[in-house]
Short mmCIF file of C-alpha atoms in Angstrom, two decimals:
data_model
loop_
_atom_site.label_atom_id
_atom_site.label_comp_id
_atom_site.label_asym_id
_atom_site.label_seq_id
_atom_site.Cartn_x
_atom_site.Cartn_y
_atom_site.Cartn_z
CA MET A 1 0.00 0.00 0.00
CA MET A 2 1.44 3.32 -0.98
CA ASN A 3 1.29 6.41 1.09
CA THR A 4 0.69 9.96 -0.01
CA ARG A 5 2.05 13.08 1.60
CA TYR A 6 -0.02 16.07 0.66
CA VAL A 7 2.49 18.70 -0.34
CA HIS A 8 0.38 21.74 0.52
CA GLY A 9 -0.17 20.59 4.11
CA TYR A 10 -3.43 20.35 5.99
CA SER A 11 -3.64 23.77 7.64
CA ASP A 12 -6.83 25.80 7.99
CA ARG A 13 -5.41 28.42 5.70
CA GLU A 14 -4.84 25.74 3.09
CA ALA A 15 -8.44 24.53 3.48
CA LEU A 16 -9.59 28.11 2.95
CA ARG A 17 -7.37 28.46 -0.11
CA LEU A 18 -8.78 25.31 -1.69
CA ASN A 19 -12.30 26.60 -1.18
CA ASP A 20 -11.41 29.99 -2.64
CA GLN A 21 -9.89 28.23 -5.60
CA ALA A 22 -12.93 26.11 -6.29
CA ASP A 23 -15.31 29.07 -6.07
CA THR A 24 -13.29 31.04 -8.56
CA LEU A 25 -12.65 28.27 -11.04
CA ASP A 26 -16.02 26.60 -10.74
CA ASN A 27 -17.26 27.55 -14.17
CA ILE A 28 -14.03 27.05 -16.04
CA ILE A 29 -13.49 23.55 -14.69
CA HIS A 30 -16.92 22.17 -13.85
CA ASN A 31 -19.29 23.80 -16.34
CA ASP A 32 -19.69 20.39 -17.98
CA THR A 33 -19.29 18.08 -14.97
CA ILE A 34 -22.76 16.63 -15.40
CA PHE A 35 -23.70 13.04 -14.54
CA SER A 36 -26.86 11.29 -15.63
CA LYS A 37 -29.80 10.97 -13.24
CA ASP A 38 -29.40 8.39 -10.45
CA SER A 39 -25.69 7.90 -11.22
CA LEU A 40 -23.59 6.49 -8.42
CA VAL A 41 -20.37 8.47 -8.67
CA LEU A 42 -17.09 7.84 -6.89
CA GLU A 43 -15.11 10.96 -6.08
CA ALA A 44 -11.59 9.73 -5.48
CA GLY A 45 -9.54 11.99 -3.22
CA CYS A 46 -12.14 14.48 -2.05
CA GLY A 47 -9.78 16.26 0.36
CA VAL A 48 -11.60 18.96 2.32
CA GLY A 49 -14.55 18.88 -0.08
CA ALA A 50 -13.68 21.88 -2.23
CA GLN A 51 -14.69 20.08 -5.45
CA THR A 52 -17.26 17.84 -3.74
CA LYS A 53 -19.51 20.77 -2.91
CA ILE A 54 -19.50 21.97 -6.51
CA ILE A 55 -20.11 18.67 -8.26
CA ALA A 56 -22.68 17.46 -5.70
CA LYS A 57 -24.63 20.71 -6.02
CA LYS A 58 -24.47 20.58 -9.82
CA ASN A 59 -25.78 17.01 -9.83
CA PRO A 60 -28.61 16.86 -7.28
CA ASP A 61 -29.98 13.66 -8.87
CA SER A 62 -26.70 11.75 -8.60
CA ASN A 63 -25.24 10.14 -5.49
CA PHE A 64 -21.64 10.64 -4.56
CA MET A 65 -19.30 8.43 -2.61
CA SER A 66 -16.38 10.69 -1.73
CA VAL A 67 -13.26 9.05 -0.37
CA ASP A 68 -9.92 10.32 0.87
CA LEU A 69 -6.87 8.85 2.58
CA SER A 70 -6.94 11.50 5.31
CA GLU A 71 -9.49 11.13 8.12
CA ASP A 72 -8.96 14.79 9.00
CA SER A 73 -9.78 15.94 5.48
CA ILE A 74 -12.87 13.74 5.39
CA SER A 75 -14.01 15.26 8.64
CA GLU A 76 -13.53 18.80 7.23
CA ALA A 77 -15.36 17.86 4.07
CA GLN A 78 -18.25 16.39 6.03
CA LYS A 79 -18.64 19.60 8.03
CA LEU A 80 -18.59 21.68 4.83
CA ILE A 81 -21.15 19.58 3.00
CA LYS A 82 -23.44 19.50 6.03
CA ALA A 83 -23.19 23.28 6.45
CA LEU A 84 -24.21 23.68 2.82
CA ASN A 85 -27.23 21.39 3.26
CA ILE A 86 -26.00 19.05 0.54
CA ASN A 87 -27.52 15.61 1.01
CA ASN A 88 -26.27 13.46 -1.85
CA VAL A 89 -22.74 12.77 -0.61
CA GLU A 90 -21.47 9.94 1.57
CA PHE A 91 -17.89 10.03 2.84
CA ARG A 92 -15.49 7.20 3.56
CA GLN A 93 -11.82 6.93 4.40
CA ALA A 94 -10.09 4.87 1.73
CA ASP A 95 -6.80 4.32 -0.05
CA ILE A 96 -7.02 5.17 -3.72
CA TYR A 97 -4.63 2.33 -4.54
CA ASN A 98 -6.78 -0.22 -2.74
CA LEU A 99 -10.42 0.83 -2.72
CA PRO A 100 -12.84 -1.00 -0.43
CA TYR A 101 -15.30 -1.62 -3.27
CA LYS A 102 -16.13 -4.57 -5.50
CA ASP A 103 -15.36 -4.50 -9.22
CA GLU A 104 -17.84 -2.50 -11.29
CA THR A 105 -19.51 -0.69 -8.39
CA PHE A 106 -19.77 2.85 -9.78
CA ASP A 107 -21.48 4.38 -12.81
CA ASN A 108 -18.82 7.05 -13.05
CA VAL A 109 -15.64 8.13 -11.33
CA ILE A 110 -14.25 11.62 -10.90
CA ILE A 111 -10.81 12.54 -9.66
CA CYS A 112 -9.82 16.21 -9.27
CA PHE A 113 -6.38 17.55 -8.33
CA VAL A 114 -5.28 14.21 -6.91
CA LEU A 115 -3.16 12.46 -9.56
CA GLU A 116 -0.53 15.21 -9.21
CA HIS A 117 0.13 14.01 -5.65
CA LEU A 118 0.50 10.31 -6.40
CA HIS A 119 3.64 8.20 -6.79
CA ASN A 120 1.89 6.01 -9.32
CA PRO A 121 -1.03 7.73 -11.04
CA LYS A 122 -1.39 4.90 -13.54
CA GLN A 123 -1.88 2.35 -10.75
CA ALA A 124 -4.48 4.59 -9.11
CA LEU A 125 -6.32 5.03 -12.42
CA ASN A 126 -6.32 1.27 -12.92
CA GLU A 127 -7.89 0.87 -9.48
CA LEU A 128 -10.53 3.46 -10.39
CA LYS A 129 -11.18 1.55 -13.60
CA ARG A 130 -11.63 -1.66 -11.61
CA VAL A 131 -14.49 -0.23 -9.53
CA LEU A 132 -16.08 1.43 -12.58
CA LYS A 133 -18.94 -0.29 -14.41
CA ASN A 134 -18.55 -1.16 -18.06
CA GLY A 135 -19.63 1.78 -20.14
CA GLY A 136 -18.85 4.18 -17.29
CA LYS A 137 -16.61 7.22 -17.52
CA ILE A 138 -13.58 8.35 -15.59
CA ILE A 139 -13.23 12.13 -15.44
CA ALA A 140 -9.82 13.42 -14.39
CA ILE A 141 -8.98 17.06 -13.74
CA GLU A 142 -5.48 18.34 -13.08
CA GLY A 143 -3.51 21.55 -13.12
CA ASP A 144 -0.10 21.99 -14.69
CA HIS A 145 2.26 24.40 -12.96
CA GLY A 146 4.62 24.33 -15.94
CA SER A 147 1.84 25.87 -18.02
CA ALA A 148 2.01 29.15 -16.12
CA PHE A 149 3.26 32.20 -17.97
CA PHE A 150 2.72 35.86 -17.32
CA TYR A 151 3.56 39.47 -18.03
CA PRO A 152 5.82 40.97 -16.90
CA ASP A 153 7.89 37.82 -17.23
CA SER A 154 10.27 37.10 -14.35
CA LYS A 155 12.90 34.44 -13.81
CA TYR A 156 12.41 34.80 -10.06
CA ALA A 157 8.72 34.09 -10.39
CA HIS A 158 9.42 31.03 -12.55
CA SER A 159 11.98 29.86 -10.05
CA ALA A 160 9.51 30.27 -7.16
CA ILE A 161 7.02 28.15 -9.10
CA ASP A 162 9.77 25.60 -9.73
CA CYS A 163 10.19 25.30 -5.96
CA LEU A 164 6.70 23.86 -5.66
CA ILE A 165 7.32 21.61 -8.67
CA GLN A 166 10.48 20.30 -7.00
CA LEU A 167 8.76 19.85 -3.65
CA GLN A 168 5.99 17.90 -5.32
CA ARG A 169 8.57 15.76 -7.13
CA GLN A 170 10.34 15.03 -3.83
CA SER A 171 7.01 13.80 -2.46
CA GLY A 172 6.72 11.52 -5.47
CA GLY A 173 4.16 13.69 -7.21
CA ASN A 174 4.10 15.64 -10.47
CA SER A 175 2.95 19.25 -10.65
CA ASN A 176 3.03 19.16 -14.44
CA ILE A 177 0.70 16.20 -14.79
CA GLY A 178 -2.10 18.09 -16.55
CA ARG A 179 -0.40 17.81 -19.93
CA GLU A 180 -0.06 14.04 -19.37
CA LEU A 181 -3.74 13.27 -18.94
CA TYR A 182 -4.19 12.03 -22.49
CA PRO A 183 -1.37 9.47 -22.42
CA LEU A 184 -2.29 8.48 -18.85
CA LEU A 185 -5.94 7.77 -19.65
CA ASN A 186 -4.76 5.98 -22.77
CA SER A 187 -2.29 3.84 -20.82
CA ILE A 188 -5.08 2.16 -18.81
CA GLY A 189 -6.98 1.21 -21.94
CA LEU A 190 -9.97 3.54 -21.82
CA SER A 191 -11.72 4.34 -25.09
CA GLY A 192 -13.10 7.56 -26.53
CA ILE A 193 -10.55 9.56 -24.60
CA SER A 194 -10.89 13.32 -24.87
CA VAL A 195 -8.82 15.92 -23.09
CA SER A 196 -9.74 19.58 -23.06
CA PRO A 197 -7.45 22.30 -21.75
CA ARG A 198 -9.11 24.91 -19.54
CA MET A 199 -6.97 27.98 -19.66
CA VAL A 200 -7.41 30.58 -16.99
CA TYR A 201 -6.36 33.77 -18.74
CA VAL A 202 -6.37 36.84 -16.54
CA ASP A 203 -5.89 40.49 -17.42
CA ALA A 204 -7.20 43.69 -15.84
CA SER A 205 -10.54 43.30 -17.65
CA ARG A 206 -11.23 40.28 -15.40
CA PRO A 207 -10.85 41.75 -11.89
CA GLN A 208 -12.53 38.78 -10.18
CA LEU A 209 -9.86 36.43 -11.51
CA VAL A 210 -7.09 38.93 -10.71
CA GLU A 211 -8.12 38.64 -7.05
CA GLY A 212 -9.50 35.13 -7.04
CA PHE A 213 -6.92 33.41 -9.19
CA ILE A 214 -3.62 35.33 -9.51
CA LYS A 215 -3.53 36.50 -5.90
CA ASN A 216 -5.70 34.22 -3.76
CA THR A 217 -5.19 30.95 -5.58
CA PHE A 218 -1.97 30.66 -7.52
CA THR A 219 0.39 33.06 -5.76
CA ALA A 220 -1.05 32.10 -2.36
CA MET A 221 -0.30 28.47 -3.19
CA ILE A 222 3.32 29.20 -4.11
CA GLU A 223 3.73 31.51 -1.13
CA GLY A 224 2.32 28.77 1.09
CA VAL A 225 5.30 26.47 0.54
CA GLY A 226 7.85 29.26 1.09
CA GLU A 227 9.06 28.36 4.56
CA LYS A 228 9.36 24.70 3.61
CA VAL A 229 11.40 25.25 0.42
CA ILE A 230 13.61 27.88 2.06
CA LYS A 231 14.26 25.53 5.01
CA GLN A 232 15.11 22.73 2.58
CA GLY A 233 17.55 24.97 0.74
CA ILE A 234 15.71 24.65 -2.57
CA VAL A 235 15.82 28.44 -2.81
CA ASN A 236 17.15 31.31 -0.74
CA ARG A 237 14.73 33.62 1.03
CA SER A 238 15.63 36.70 -0.94
CA ASN A 239 15.10 35.11 -4.36
CA PHE A 240 11.88 33.45 -3.26
CA LYS A 241 10.54 36.77 -1.99
CA LYS A 242 11.44 38.40 -5.31
CA GLY A 243 9.55 35.64 -7.09
CA ILE A 244 6.44 36.12 -4.98
CA LYS A 245 6.64 39.88 -5.46
CA ASP A 246 6.89 39.39 -9.23
CA LEU A 247 3.90 37.05 -9.21
CA TYR A 248 1.83 39.68 -7.39
CA ARG A 249 3.19 42.20 -9.91
CA THR A 250 1.28 40.36 -12.66
CA ALA A 251 -1.94 41.35 -10.85
CA GLN A 252 -1.29 45.04 -11.57
CA PRO A 253 -3.49 46.75 -14.21
CA ASP A 254 -0.94 46.12 -17.01
CA GLY A 255 -0.20 42.55 -15.92
CA VAL A 256 -1.34 39.29 -17.47
CA PHE A 257 -1.41 35.77 -16.08
CA SER A 258 -2.15 32.47 -17.75
CA TYR A 259 -2.49 28.98 -16.29
CA THR A 260 -3.95 25.84 -17.81
CA PHE A 261 -6.00 23.12 -16.19
CA PHE A 262 -6.73 19.93 -18.08
CA LYS A 263 -9.92 17.92 -17.97
CA GLY A 264 -9.95 14.49 -19.54
CA TYR A 265 -12.33 11.61 -19.72
CA GLY A 266 -12.45 8.12 -21.11
CA THR A 267 -14.87 5.21 -21.11
CA LYS A 268 -14.40 1.66 -19.84
CA ASN A 269 -15.58 -1.01 -22.24
CA MET B 1 11.72 55.68 -40.20
CA MET B 2 12.44 52.34 -38.62
CA ASN B 3 13.39 49.23 -40.44
CA THR B 4 12.30 45.67 -39.80
CA ARG B 5 14.32 42.54 -40.44
CA TYR B 6 12.05 39.54 -40.76
CA VAL B 7 13.65 36.88 -38.60
CA HIS B 8 12.30 33.86 -40.50
CA GLY B 9 13.76 35.00 -43.80
CA TYR B 10 12.02 35.28 -47.13
CA SER B 11 12.74 31.88 -48.66
CA ASP B 12 10.22 29.87 -50.69
CA ARG B 13 10.20 27.22 -47.97
CA GLU B 14 9.26 29.90 -45.47
CA ALA B 15 6.44 31.10 -47.70
CA LEU B 16 5.17 27.53 -47.90
CA ARG B 17 5.41 27.14 -44.13
CA LEU B 18 3.37 30.27 -43.52
CA ASN B 19 0.65 29.01 -45.82
CA ASP B 20 0.62 25.58 -44.12
CA GLN B 21 0.32 27.33 -40.80
CA ALA B 22 -2.62 29.45 -41.79
CA ASP B 23 -4.53 26.52 -43.27
CA THR B 24 -4.18 24.53 -40.09
CA LEU B 25 -4.95 27.31 -37.65
CA ASP B 26 -7.63 28.96 -39.73
CA ASN B 27 -10.53 28.04 -37.47
CA ILE B 28 -8.79 28.53 -34.17
CA ILE B 29 -7.60 32.03 -35.01
CA HIS B 30 -10.04 33.43 -37.55
CA ASN B 31 -13.38 31.80 -36.70
CA ASP B 32 -14.58 35.23 -35.53
CA THR B 33 -12.64 37.53 -37.87
CA ILE B 34 -15.80 38.99 -39.34
CA PHE B 35 -16.13 42.58 -40.57
CA SER B 36 -19.38 44.32 -41.33
CA LYS B 37 -20.58 44.63 -44.93
CA ASP B 38 -18.75 47.21 -47.07
CA SER B 39 -16.04 47.72 -44.43
CA LEU B 40 -12.77 49.13 -45.68
CA VAL B 41 -10.18 47.14 -43.75
CA LEU B 42 -6.45 47.76 -43.49
CA GLU B 43 -4.35 44.63 -43.13
CA ALA B 44 -1.04 45.86 -41.75
CA GLY B 45 1.90 43.61 -42.58
CA CYS B 46 0.30 41.10 -44.94
CA GLY B 47 3.58 39.34 -45.74
CA VAL B 48 3.09 36.64 -48.37
CA GLY B 49 -0.68 36.73 -47.93
CA ALA B 50 -1.12 33.71 -45.63
CA GLN B 51 -3.67 35.50 -43.46
CA THR B 52 -4.93 37.74 -46.27
CA LYS B 53 -6.39 34.84 -48.19
CA ILE B 54 -8.32 33.63 -45.13
CA ILE B 55 -9.76 36.93 -43.97
CA ALA B 56 -10.57 38.14 -47.50
CA LYS B 57 -12.41 34.89 -48.28
CA LYS B 58 -14.29 35.02 -44.99
CA ASN B 59 -15.39 38.61 -45.66
CA PRO B 60 -16.41 38.77 -49.33
CA ASP B 61 -18.42 41.96 -48.71
CA SER B 62 -15.50 43.86 -47.19
CA ASN B 63 -12.61 45.48 -49.02
CA PHE B 64 -9.06 44.97 -47.89
CA MET B 65 -6.04 47.18 -48.28
CA SER B 66 -3.10 44.93 -47.49
CA VAL B 67 0.26 46.55 -46.96
CA ASP B 68 3.74 45.28 -46.23
CA LEU B 69 7.22 46.75 -46.03
CA SER B 70 8.63 44.11 -48.39
CA GLU B 71 7.97 44.48 -52.13
CA ASP B 72 8.88 40.83 -52.60
CA SER B 73 6.31 39.65 -50.07
CA ILE B 74 3.65 41.87 -51.63
CA SER B 75 4.43 40.36 -54.99
CA GLU B 76 4.06 36.81 -53.57
CA ALA B 77 0.83 37.75 -51.84
CA GLN B 78 -0.56 39.24 -55.05
CA LYS B 79 0.18 36.04 -56.95
CA LEU B 80 -1.48 33.93 -54.26
CA ILE B 81 -4.63 36.05 -54.05
CA LYS B 82 -4.95 36.13 -57.84
CA ALA B 83 -4.49 32.35 -58.06
CA LEU B 84 -7.32 31.93 -55.53
CA ASN B 85 -9.62 34.24 -57.51
CA ILE B 86 -10.03 36.56 -54.55
CA ASN B 87 -11.06 40.02 -55.75
CA ASN B 88 -11.53 42.15 -52.66
CA VAL B 89 -7.88 42.85 -51.83
CA GLU B 90 -5.65 45.69 -52.98
CA PHE B 91 -1.95 45.59 -52.15
CA ARG B 92 0.46 48.41 -51.46
CA GLN B 93 4.01 48.68 -50.23
CA ALA B 94 4.06 50.72 -47.04
CA ASP B 95 5.88 51.26 -43.78
CA ILE B 96 3.72 50.42 -40.80
CA TYR B 97 5.33 53.26 -38.82
CA ASN B 98 4.48 55.79 -41.48
CA LEU B 99 1.42 54.76 -43.44
CA PRO B 100 0.58 56.60 -46.67
CA TYR B 101 -3.00 57.23 -45.58
CA LYS B 102 -4.88 60.17 -44.16
CA ASP B 103 -6.21 60.11 -40.60
CA GLU B 104 -9.42 58.08 -40.17
CA THR B 105 -9.29 56.30 -43.53
CA PHE B 106 -10.27 52.76 -42.49
CA ASP B 107 -13.33 51.24 -40.84
CA ASN B 108 -11.21 48.56 -39.21
CA VAL B 109 -7.59 47.46 -38.98
CA ILE B 110 -6.21 43.97 -38.60
CA ILE B 111 -2.62 43.05 -37.81
CA CYS B 112 -1.58 39.36 -37.61
CA PHE B 113 1.81 38.02 -36.57
CA VAL B 114 3.51 41.36 -37.18
CA LEU B 115 3.91 43.10 -33.81
CA GLU B 116 6.31 40.34 -32.72
CA HIS B 117 8.76 41.55 -35.37
CA LEU B 118 8.66 45.25 -34.54
CA HIS B 119 11.11 47.37 -32.54
CA ASN B 120 8.30 49.54 -31.32
CA PRO B 121 4.91 47.83 -31.42
CA LYS B 122 3.26 50.65 -29.50
CA GLN B 123 4.35 53.20 -32.11
CA ALA B 124 3.02 50.97 -34.88
CA LEU B 125 -0.30 50.55 -33.08
CA ASN B 126 -0.56 54.30 -32.66
CA GLU B 127 -0.05 54.71 -36.40
CA LEU B 128 -2.79 52.12 -37.03
CA LYS B 129 -5.04 54.04 -34.67
CA ARG B 130 -4.35 57.23 -36.58
CA VAL B 131 -5.64 55.83 -39.87
CA LEU B 132 -8.63 54.17 -38.15
CA LYS B 133 -12.02 55.90 -38.13
CA ASN B 134 -13.65 56.77 -34.82
CA GLY B 135 -15.68 53.81 -33.64
CA GLY B 136 -13.49 51.42 -35.65
CA LYS B 137 -11.73 48.39 -34.27
CA ILE B 138 -8.13 47.24 -34.28
CA ILE B 139 -7.76 43.46 -34.22
CA ALA B 140 -4.32 42.15 -33.29
CA ILE B 141 -3.27 38.50 -33.41
CA GLU B 142 0.05 37.24 -32.09
CA GLY B 143 1.68 34.01 -31.01
CA ASP B 144 3.73 33.56 -27.87
CA HIS B 145 6.63 31.14 -28.07
CA GLY B 146 7.04 31.21 -24.29
CA SER B 147 3.58 29.68 -24.01
CA ALA B 148 4.74 26.39 -25.54
CA PHE B 149 4.80 23.34 -23.31
CA PHE B 150 4.69 19.68 -24.14
CA TYR B 151 5.00 16.08 -23.10
CA PRO B 152 7.51 14.55 -22.84
CA ASP B 153 9.10 17.70 -21.48
CA SER B 154 12.67 18.43 -22.63
CA LYS B 155 15.16 21.08 -21.68
CA TYR B 156 16.77 20.73 -25.12
CA ALA B 157 13.46 21.44 -26.80
CA HIS B 158 12.90 24.49 -24.60
CA SER B 159 16.41 25.66 -25.34
CA ALA B 160 15.86 25.25 -29.11
CA ILE B 161 12.71 27.38 -28.80
CA ASP B 162 14.71 29.92 -26.79
CA CYS B 163 17.09 30.22 -29.75
CA LEU B 164 14.29 31.66 -31.86
CA ILE B 165 13.21 33.91 -29.00
CA GLN B 166 16.79 35.23 -28.71
CA LEU B 167 17.12 35.67 -32.47
CA GLN B 168 13.88 37.62 -32.53
CA ARG B 169 15.10 39.76 -29.61
CA GLN B 170 18.37 40.49 -31.45
CA SER B 171 16.31 41.73 -34.39
CA GLY B 172 14.44 44.02 -32.01
CA GLY B 173 11.34 41.86 -31.89
CA ASN B 174 9.55 39.90 -29.17
CA SER B 175 8.47 36.29 -29.64
CA ASN B 176 6.50 36.38 -26.40
CA ILE B 177 4.36 39.35 -27.35
CA GLY B 178 1.04 37.46 -27.35
CA ARG B 179 0.67 37.76 -23.59
CA GLU B 180 1.27 41.51 -23.87
CA LEU B 181 -1.61 42.29 -26.20
CA TYR B 182 -3.88 43.53 -23.44
CA PRO B 183 -1.45 46.09 -21.98
CA LEU B 184 -0.32 47.08 -25.51
CA LEU B 185 -3.84 47.80 -26.77
CA ASN B 186 -4.50 49.58 -23.50
CA SER B 187 -1.38 51.70 -23.84
CA ILE B 188 -2.64 53.41 -27.02
CA GLY B 189 -5.93 54.35 -25.37
CA LEU B 190 -8.39 52.04 -27.10
CA SER B 191 -11.61 51.25 -25.27
CA GLY B 192 -13.56 48.02 -24.77
CA ILE B 193 -10.37 46.02 -25.05
CA SER B 194 -10.81 42.26 -25.00
CA VAL B 195 -8.11 39.65 -25.41
CA SER B 196 -8.89 35.98 -25.92
CA PRO B 197 -6.27 33.26 -25.83
CA ARG B 198 -6.50 30.65 -28.58
CA MET B 199 -4.75 27.59 -27.32
CA VAL B 200 -3.69 24.99 -29.82
CA TYR B 201 -3.76 21.79 -27.79
CA VAL B 202 -2.59 18.72 -29.65
CA ASP B 203 -2.67 15.08 -28.67
CA ALA B 204 -2.95 11.88 -30.71
CA SER B 205 -6.72 12.28 -30.96
CA ARG B 206 -6.10 15.30 -33.22
CA PRO B 207 -3.90 13.84 -36.00
CA GLN B 208 -4.40 16.80 -38.34
CA LEU B 209 -2.86 19.15 -35.78
CA VAL B 210 -0.09 16.64 -34.99
CA GLU B 211 1.00 16.93 -38.62
CA GLY B 212 -0.17 20.45 -39.36
CA PHE B 213 0.86 22.15 -36.17
CA ILE B 214 3.48 20.24 -34.13
CA LYS B 215 5.49 19.07 -37.15
CA ASN B 216 4.81 21.35 -40.10
CA THR B 217 4.27 24.63 -38.29
CA PHE B 218 5.96 24.89 -34.93
CA THR B 219 8.88 22.50 -35.16
CA ALA B 220 9.50 23.46 -38.80
CA MET B 221 9.69 27.09 -37.70
CA ILE B 222 12.24 26.34 -34.98
CA GLU B 223 14.20 24.03 -37.30
CA GLY B 224 14.19 26.77 -39.91
CA VAL B 225 16.41 29.07 -37.86
CA GLY B 226 18.86 26.28 -36.96
CA GLU B 227 21.74 27.19 -39.26
CA LYS B 228 21.49 30.83 -38.28
CA VAL B 229 21.52 30.27 -34.51
CA ILE B 230 24.28 27.65 -34.72
CA LYS B 231 26.37 30.00 -36.86
CA GLN B 232 25.81 32.81 -34.36
CA GLY B 233 26.91 30.56 -31.51
CA ILE B 234 23.57 30.87 -29.67
CA VAL B 235 23.53 27.07 -29.42
CA ASN B 236 25.77 24.20 -30.47
CA ARG B 237 24.66 21.91 -33.28
CA SER B 238 24.35 18.82 -31.12
CA ASN B 239 22.08 20.41 -28.51
CA PHE B 240 19.95 22.08 -31.15
CA LYS B 241 19.48 18.77 -32.95
CA LYS B 242 18.46 17.13 -29.67
CA GLY B 243 15.92 19.89 -29.15
CA ILE B 244 14.42 19.41 -32.60
CA LYS B 245 14.33 15.65 -32.10
CA ASP B 246 12.53 16.14 -28.78
CA LEU B 247 10.02 18.50 -30.39
CA TYR B 248 9.23 15.87 -33.04
CA ARG B 249 9.03 13.35 -30.19
CA THR B 250 5.95 15.19 -28.87
CA ALA B 251 4.19 14.21 -32.13
CA GLN B 252 4.32 10.52 -31.15
CA PRO B 253 1.05 8.81 -30.09
CA ASP B 254 1.73 9.43 -26.38
CA GLY B 255 2.94 13.00 -26.90
CA VAL B 256 1.15 16.26 -26.19
CA PHE B 257 1.84 19.79 -27.40
CA SER B 258 0.34 23.09 -26.38
CA TYR B 259 0.82 26.58 -27.78
CA THR B 260 -1.20 29.72 -27.28
CA PHE B 261 -2.07 32.45 -29.74
CA PHE B 262 -3.69 35.63 -28.54
CA LYS B 263 -6.32 37.66 -30.33
CA GLY B 264 -7.19 41.07 -29.02
CA TYR B 265 -9.27 43.99 -30.12
CA GLY B 266 -10.13 47.46 -29.02
CA THR B 267 -12.17 50.38 -30.29
CA LYS B 268 -11.07 53.93 -31.11
CA ASN B 269 -13.35 56.60 -29.72
#
């Protein structure tokens, strides 16, 4: 059984960040996350419920089984879903590499922002495929930190982003996994695979994304690993601070920021 | 009067490449390049007519004045447009920094893949604004080589791309200008500015773009400056060849390639 360390940590601030993120990106990522009526859907790696609340609300006639390795995250997610009066989600602690379900249990499976943290995403996808019914779909959604570019450009900003990529790699994960969704879904033998990039392009004409994405999601995420990467000697404090400053600089009225999420699906048959 | 050296050269092969490119990207870039009936449109920097043929065909009820600094390119473009029986384009040799037109001559202006080559894109845009009627629109379309990412990732491939970026910079241009369209259009005081990214995402499910974009457009473009950048000592032959090989590698069935064009417009008033 493999273990997963969650690179962003489990702090309250991190839980808040993930919820901010989901609120802002809701439409870009989940506009078409629609399951058929009475579907039983497995959400693999629900974390604190940031995606759970969106997809469960969008699909009131589907039932969700949301699992995560972390009991603490499950407990947070449960509180969130209860507070929002969402009634179509059941939670369970489970290991994504070894799910406590029989073959062909679920009509569909969704996995959001989880594969990036795994040592062996292919093995996890194969396990998801095992519990998926024939004819069912796996939907996978991932970011790709290597897709980020911005104006003004800054080598310090790129190097601060690289810190998180390196940290993720040290934990056995892959921050640039978004671009790999097509070959990954293909490698487990799904059919009808389709991957669509979801670019978040932000300039001053989109003030909500300037706040919600550049500042409160992306830069906050990079900033959040600062102490860890400085302590580990991946970067020195001064250069990291320059990088964070330059990332915030892209939120100025003449700045531009671009980041791409990838959403892919494939069918078991 | 400023002069522009065109970094890709004026060879026949280059002319062919530009036409391949436009055919493949036609829909992604020009799906919404629509001018109102009887518009008089200035196309600034038409080159060999690769974009001219698309926009003139798409807008049979508009009239185009297509200008370029190079007499040779104009002559190529004229041949192409004549061969295609397109009758709504007039060509003229002109300097984009000093256009031979009175103020407020054109209903609209379009400029595609030209700003990247200019020493002073803002000055050029101001000149385009001068010849634009009040209430008219400037449409600008640019690529951004820094937006390219791919799977498998490769530092040699990135470094080969950087060669073209450096070459462009030496010529006074900017290969990463796509991301700057918003601040550029804003800097000349247009209103209602909107920039939309046009990502070309290619995986094995899109074989036409594998051939037409990864191989015949992007990698061919990088390959095309090889002798020049090796001669200038920007890169050694062995590393450049590795980079090109790795770019072609992304066209394999498990490869992925992503590149973003930007299309922006703004109104004079």
